[in-house]
């Protein structure tokens, strides 16, 4: 937690399975901005609390996937591979 007494806001949560979630926002409006998993996957989110949507996922092998769409309806629009190959999706 960070912030003045009575205005503390959550900035990070750590789970037993190794997942770490990072938050931004004022007290009672914290939103997930990043999730890190034990297997090396990192997911990035945008949007207000309760409507966070994944915009990017980075994998341990160097692959990066980019997403568009609202929460729970995200779709891959681009994949970038470590060897320089880029695939685009519609």
mmCIF file with all atom_site columns, C-alpha atoms in Angstrom:
data_model
loop_
_atom_site.group_PDB
_atom_site.id
_atom_site.type_symbol
_atom_site.label_atom_id
_atom_site.label_alt_id
_atom_site.label_comp_id
_atom_site.label_asym_id
_atom_site.label_entity_id
_atom_site.label_seq_id
_atom_site.pdbx_PDB_ins_code
_atom_site.Cartn_x
_atom_site.Cartn_y
_atom_site.Cartn_z
_atom_site.occupancy
_atom_site.B_iso_or_equiv
_atom_site.pdbx_formal_charge
_atom_site.auth_seq_id
_atom_site.auth_comp_id
_atom_site.auth_asym_id
_atom_site.auth_atom_id
_atom_site.pdbx_PDB_model_num
ATOM 1  C CA . UNK A 1 1  ? 0.000   0.000   0.000   1.00 0.00 ? 1  UNK A CA 1
ATOM 2  C CA . UNK A 1 2  ? 0.990   3.592   -0.584  1.00 0.00 ? 2  UNK A CA 1
ATOM 3  C CA . UNK A 1 3  ? -0.538  6.923   0.397   1.00 0.00 ? 3  UNK A CA 1
ATOM 4  C CA . UNK A 1 4  ? -1.357  8.978   3.444   1.00 0.00 ? 4  UNK A CA 1
ATOM 5  C CA . UNK A 1 5  ? -3.093  7.361   6.398   1.00 0.00 ? 5  UNK A CA 1
ATOM 6  C CA . UNK A 1 6  ? -6.736  6.862   5.505   1.00 0.00 ? 6  UNK A CA 1
ATOM 7  C CA . UNK A 1 7  ? -6.002  7.239   1.796   1.00 0.00 ? 7  UNK A CA 1
ATOM 8  C CA . UNK A 1 8  ? -3.872  4.138   1.302   1.00 0.00 ? 8  UNK A CA 1
ATOM 9  C CA . UNK A 1 9  ? -4.167  2.500   -2.087  1.00 0.00 ? 9  UNK A CA 1
ATOM 10 C CA . UNK A 1 10 ? -3.085  -0.946  -3.191  1.00 0.00 ? 10 UNK A CA 1
ATOM 11 C CA . UNK A 1 11 ? -0.108  -0.957  -5.555  1.00 0.00 ? 11 UNK A CA 1
ATOM 12 C CA . UNK A 1 12 ? 0.796   -4.673  -5.653  1.00 0.00 ? 12 UNK A CA 1
ATOM 13 C CA . UNK A 1 13 ? -0.616  -8.057  -4.744  1.00 0.00 ? 13 UNK A CA 1
ATOM 14 C CA . UNK A 1 14 ? 1.470   -11.247 -4.582  1.00 0.00 ? 14 UNK A CA 1
ATOM 15 C CA . UNK A 1 15 ? -0.091  -14.709 -4.744  1.00 0.00 ? 15 UNK A CA 1
ATOM 16 C CA . UNK A 1 16 ? 1.143   -18.127 -3.584  1.00 0.00 ? 16 UNK A CA 1
ATOM 17 C CA . UNK A 1 17 ? 1.334   -19.410 -7.177  1.00 0.00 ? 17 UNK A CA 1
ATOM 18 C CA . UNK A 1 18 ? 3.906   -16.716 -8.029  1.00 0.00 ? 18 UNK A CA 1
ATOM 19 C CA . UNK A 1 19 ? 1.553   -14.301 -9.769  1.00 0.00 ? 19 UNK A CA 1
ATOM 20 C CA . UNK A 1 20 ? 2.129   -10.623 -9.032  1.00 0.00 ? 20 UNK A CA 1
ATOM 21 C CA . UNK A 1 21 ? -0.470  -7.981  -9.908  1.00 0.00 ? 21 UNK A CA 1
ATOM 22 C CA . UNK A 1 22 ? 0.386   -4.285  -10.141 1.00 0.00 ? 22 UNK A CA 1
ATOM 23 C CA . UNK A 1 23 ? -2.222  -1.562  -9.602  1.00 0.00 ? 23 UNK A CA 1
ATOM 24 C CA . UNK A 1 24 ? -2.591  2.167   -10.264 1.00 0.00 ? 24 UNK A CA 1
ATOM 25 C CA . UNK A 1 25 ? -5.283  4.612   -9.203  1.00 0.00 ? 25 UNK A CA 1
ATOM 26 C CA . UNK A 1 26 ? -6.669  6.289   -6.143  1.00 0.00 ? 26 UNK A CA 1
ATOM 27 C CA . UNK A 1 27 ? -8.082  4.487   -3.110  1.00 0.00 ? 27 UNK A CA 1
ATOM 28 C CA . UNK A 1 28 ? -11.102 2.350   -3.985  1.00 0.00 ? 28 UNK A CA 1
ATOM 29 C CA . UNK A 1 29 ? -10.435 2.972   -7.703  1.00 0.00 ? 29 UNK A CA 1
ATOM 30 C CA . UNK A 1 30 ? -7.287  0.873   -8.083  1.00 0.00 ? 30 UNK A CA 1
ATOM 31 C CA . UNK A 1 31 ? -7.080  -0.907  -11.421 1.00 0.00 ? 31 UNK A CA 1
ATOM 32 C CA . UNK A 1 32 ? -4.849  -3.704  -12.664 1.00 0.00 ? 32 UNK A CA 1
ATOM 33 C CA . UNK A 1 33 ? -2.143  -2.430  -15.013 1.00 0.00 ? 33 UNK A CA 1
ATOM 34 C CA . UNK A 1 34 ? 0.197   -5.464  -15.118 1.00 0.00 ? 34 UNK A CA 1
ATOM 35 C CA . UNK A 1 35 ? 0.137   -9.135  -14.203 1.00 0.00 ? 35 UNK A CA 1
ATOM 36 C CA . UNK A 1 36 ? 3.365   -11.149 -13.968 1.00 0.00 ? 36 UNK A CA 1
ATOM 37 C CA . UNK A 1 37 ? 3.223   -14.947 -13.892 1.00 0.00 ? 37 UNK A CA 1
ATOM 38 C CA . UNK A 1 38 ? 5.780   -17.452 -12.586 1.00 0.00 ? 38 UNK A CA 1
ATOM 39 C CA . UNK A 1 39 ? 6.291   -18.882 -16.090 1.00 0.00 ? 39 UNK A CA 1
ATOM 40 C CA . UNK A 1 40 ? 7.576   -15.500 -17.334 1.00 0.00 ? 40 UNK A CA 1
ATOM 41 C CA . UNK A 1 41 ? 4.415   -14.225 -19.040 1.00 0.00 ? 41 UNK A CA 1
ATOM 42 C CA . UNK A 1 42 ? 3.665   -10.543 -18.436 1.00 0.00 ? 42 UNK A CA 1
ATOM 43 C CA . UNK A 1 43 ? 0.268   -9.082  -19.355 1.00 0.00 ? 43 UNK A CA 1
ATOM 44 C CA . UNK A 1 44 ? -0.443  -5.341  -19.620 1.00 0.00 ? 44 UNK A CA 1
ATOM 45 C CA . UNK A 1 45 ? -3.876  -3.771  -19.099 1.00 0.00 ? 45 UNK A CA 1
ATOM 46 C CA . UNK A 1 46 ? -5.613  -0.456  -19.780 1.00 0.00 ? 46 UNK A CA 1
ATOM 47 C CA . UNK A 1 47 ? -8.997  0.832   -18.688 1.00 0.00 ? 47 UNK A CA 1
ATOM 48 C CA . UNK A 1 48 ? -10.854 1.842   -15.579 1.00 0.00 ? 48 UNK A CA 1
ATOM 49 C CA . UNK A 1 49 ? -11.416 -0.431  -12.588 1.00 0.00 ? 49 UNK A CA 1
ATOM 50 C CA . UNK A 1 50 ? -13.757 -3.239  -13.515 1.00 0.00 ? 50 UNK A CA 1
ATOM 51 C CA . UNK A 1 51 ? -13.250 -2.636  -17.237 1.00 0.00 ? 51 UNK A CA 1
ATOM 52 C CA . UNK A 1 52 ? -9.534  -3.414  -17.535 1.00 0.00 ? 52 UNK A CA 1
ATOM 53 C CA . UNK A 1 53 ? -8.674  -4.961  -20.888 1.00 0.00 ? 53 UNK A CA 1
ATOM 54 C CA . UNK A 1 54 ? -5.474  -6.700  -21.907 1.00 0.00 ? 54 UNK A CA 1
ATOM 55 C CA . UNK A 1 55 ? -3.524  -4.727  -24.510 1.00 0.00 ? 55 UNK A CA 1
ATOM 56 C CA . UNK A 1 56 ? -0.229  -6.662  -24.619 1.00 0.00 ? 56 UNK A CA 1
ATOM 57 C CA . UNK A 1 57 ? 1.259   -9.954  -23.516 1.00 0.00 ? 57 UNK A CA 1
ATOM 58 C CA . UNK A 1 58 ? 4.985   -10.699 -23.409 1.00 0.00 ? 58 UNK A CA 1
ATOM 59 C CA . UNK A 1 59 ? 6.241   -14.281 -23.297 1.00 0.00 ? 59 UNK A CA 1
ATOM 60 C CA . UNK A 1 60 ? 9.502   -15.719 -21.986 1.00 0.00 ? 60 UNK A CA 1
ATOM 61 C CA . UNK A 1 61 ? 10.562  -16.772 -25.507 1.00 0.00 ? 61 UNK A CA 1
ATOM 62 C CA . UNK A 1 62 ? 10.443  -13.143 -26.673 1.00 0.00 ? 62 UNK A CA 1
ATOM 63 C CA . UNK A 1 63 ? 7.070   -13.249 -28.412 1.00 0.00 ? 63 UNK A CA 1
ATOM 64 C CA . UNK A 1 64 ? 4.855   -10.190 -27.926 1.00 0.00 ? 64 UNK A CA 1
ATOM 65 C CA . UNK A 1 65 ? 1.130   -10.226 -28.687 1.00 0.00 ? 65 UNK A CA 1
ATOM 66 C CA . UNK A 1 66 ? -0.927  -7.034  -29.076 1.00 0.00 ? 66 UNK A CA 1
ATOM 67 C CA . UNK A 1 67 ? -4.673  -6.996  -28.404 1.00 0.00 ? 67 UNK A CA 1
ATOM 68 C CA . UNK A 1 68 ? -7.664  -4.782  -29.186 1.00 0.00 ? 68 UNK A CA 1
ATOM 69 C CA . UNK A 1 69 ? -11.212 -4.961  -27.906 1.00 0.00 ? 69 UNK A CA 1
ATOM 70 C CA . UNK A 1 70 ? -13.174 -4.535  -24.729 1.00 0.00 ? 70 UNK A CA 1
ATOM 71 C CA . UNK A 1 71 ? -12.734 -6.605  -21.574 1.00 0.00 ? 71 UNK A CA 1
ATOM 72 C CA . UNK A 1 72 ? -13.374 -10.318 -22.128 1.00 0.00 ? 72 UNK A CA 1
ATOM 73 C CA . UNK A 1 73 ? -13.561 -9.721  -25.899 1.00 0.00 ? 73 UNK A CA 1
ATOM 74 C CA . UNK A 1 74 ? -9.892  -8.918  -26.565 1.00 0.00 ? 74 UNK A CA 1
ATOM 75 C CA . UNK A 1 75 ? -8.467  -10.282 -29.798 1.00 0.00 ? 75 UNK A CA 1
ATOM 76 C CA . UNK A 1 76 ? -4.933  -10.583 -31.124 1.00 0.00 ? 76 UNK A CA 1
ATOM 77 C CA . UNK A 1 77 ? -4.147  -7.982  -33.792 1.00 0.00 ? 77 UNK A CA 1
ATOM 78 C CA . UNK A 1 78 ? -0.366  -8.424  -34.016 1.00 0.00 ? 78 UNK A CA 1
ATOM 79 C CA . UNK A 1 79 ? 2.243   -10.979 -32.994 1.00 0.00 ? 79 UNK A CA 1
ATOM 80 C CA . UNK A 1 80 ? 5.939   -10.137 -32.899 1.00 0.00 ? 80 UNK A CA 1
ATOM 81 C CA . UNK A 1 81 ? 8.449   -12.976 -32.630 1.00 0.00 ? 81 UNK A CA 1
ATOM 82 C CA . UNK A 1 82 ? 12.004  -12.895 -31.294 1.00 0.00 ? 82 UNK A CA 1
ATOM 83 C CA . UNK A 1 83 ? 13.392  -13.715 -34.768 1.00 0.00 ? 83 UNK A CA 1
ATOM 84 C CA . UNK A 1 84 ? 11.832  -10.545 -36.202 1.00 0.00 ? 84 UNK A CA 1
ATOM 85 C CA . UNK A 1 85 ? 8.762   -12.069 -37.853 1.00 0.00 ? 85 UNK A CA 1
ATOM 86 C CA . UNK A 1 86 ? 5.609   -9.991  -37.406 1.00 0.00 ? 86 UNK A CA 1
ATOM 87 C CA . UNK A 1 87 ? 2.120   -11.335 -38.116 1.00 0.00 ? 87 UNK A CA 1
ATOM 88 C CA . UNK A 1 88 ? -0.964  -9.110  -38.443 1.00 0.00 ? 88 UNK A CA 1
ATOM 89 C CA . UNK A 1 89 ? -4.565  -10.187 -37.834 1.00 0.00 ? 89 UNK A CA 1
ATOM 90 C CA . UNK A 1 90 ? -7.938  -8.697  -38.739 1.00 0.00 ? 90 UNK A CA 1
#
